[in-house]
Amino acid sequence: MSHHPKAEKENLNYIYYLVGILSGAFIGAIIEVAFAWVIAGALLGFLFSAFFVQVLAKSSEEA
């Protein structure tokens, strides 16, 4: 079995960012019809997902 290459773990953090941006934009569209709220919601969703990846999801790698 020493001839098999080691399987590298894929980095799937982009999924967290994508879900955060899309859900934030969707919530921004529901709150107000103005396009500025959609952008603000997407930005807040991105910031929340970045916090999740950096703080909360990092601890699950150690377990």
C-alpha positions as CSV (number, residue, x, y, z in Angstrom):
1,M,0.0,0.0,0.0
2,S,3.0,2.3,0.1
3,H,2.6,2.9,-3.7
4,H,-0.7,4.8,-3.2
5,P,-0.5,8.5,-3.0
6,K,-1.8,10.1,0.2
7,A,-5.3,11.5,-0.1
8,E,-5.3,15.2,0.5
9,K,-8.2,16.7,2.2
10,E,-10.1,19.2,0.0
11,N,-10.7,22.7,1.2
12,L,-14.4,23.3,1.0
13,N,-14.6,26.6,2.8
14,Y,-15.9,28.3,-0.3
15,I,-19.3,26.5,0.3
16,Y,-19.7,28.3,3.6
17,Y,-18.9,31.7,1.9
18,L,-21.3,30.9,-1.0
19,V,-24.2,29.9,1.4
20,G,-23.5,33.0,3.5
21,I,-23.6,35.4,0.6
22,L,-26.7,33.9,-1.1
23,S,-28.7,33.7,2.1
24,G,-27.7,37.2,3.1
25,A,-28.7,38.6,-0.3
26,F,-32.0,36.7,-0.1
27,I,-32.8,38.1,3.3
28,G,-31.8,41.5,2.2
29,A,-34.2,41.2,-0.7
30,I,-37.0,40.1,1.6
31,I,-36.4,43.0,4.0
32,E,-36.6,45.7,1.4
33,V,-36.9,45.8,-2.3
34,A,-34.1,48.3,-2.7
35,F,-30.9,46.9,-4.3
36,A,-28.7,48.4,-1.5
37,W,-30.3,46.0,1.0
38,V,-29.4,43.0,-1.1
39,I,-25.8,44.1,-1.3
40,A,-25.8,44.9,2.5
41,G,-27.3,41.5,3.2
42,A,-24.7,39.7,1.0
43,L,-21.9,41.6,2.8
44,L,-23.2,40.7,6.2
45,G,-23.7,37.1,5.1
46,F,-20.1,37.0,3.9
47,L,-18.8,38.4,7.1
48,F,-20.8,35.9,9.2
49,S,-19.6,33.0,7.1
50,A,-15.9,34.2,7.4
51,F,-16.4,34.4,11.2
52,F,-17.8,30.9,11.1
53,V,-15.0,29.4,9.1
54,Q,-12.2,31.1,11.1
55,V,-13.6,30.6,14.6
56,L,-16.2,28.0,14.8
57,A,-15.3,25.5,12.1
58,K,-11.6,25.6,12.9
59,S,-12.3,23.9,16.3
60,S,-14.0,20.9,14.5
61,E,-10.7,20.2,12.7
62,E,-8.9,19.6,16.0
63,A,-11.5,17.1,17.2
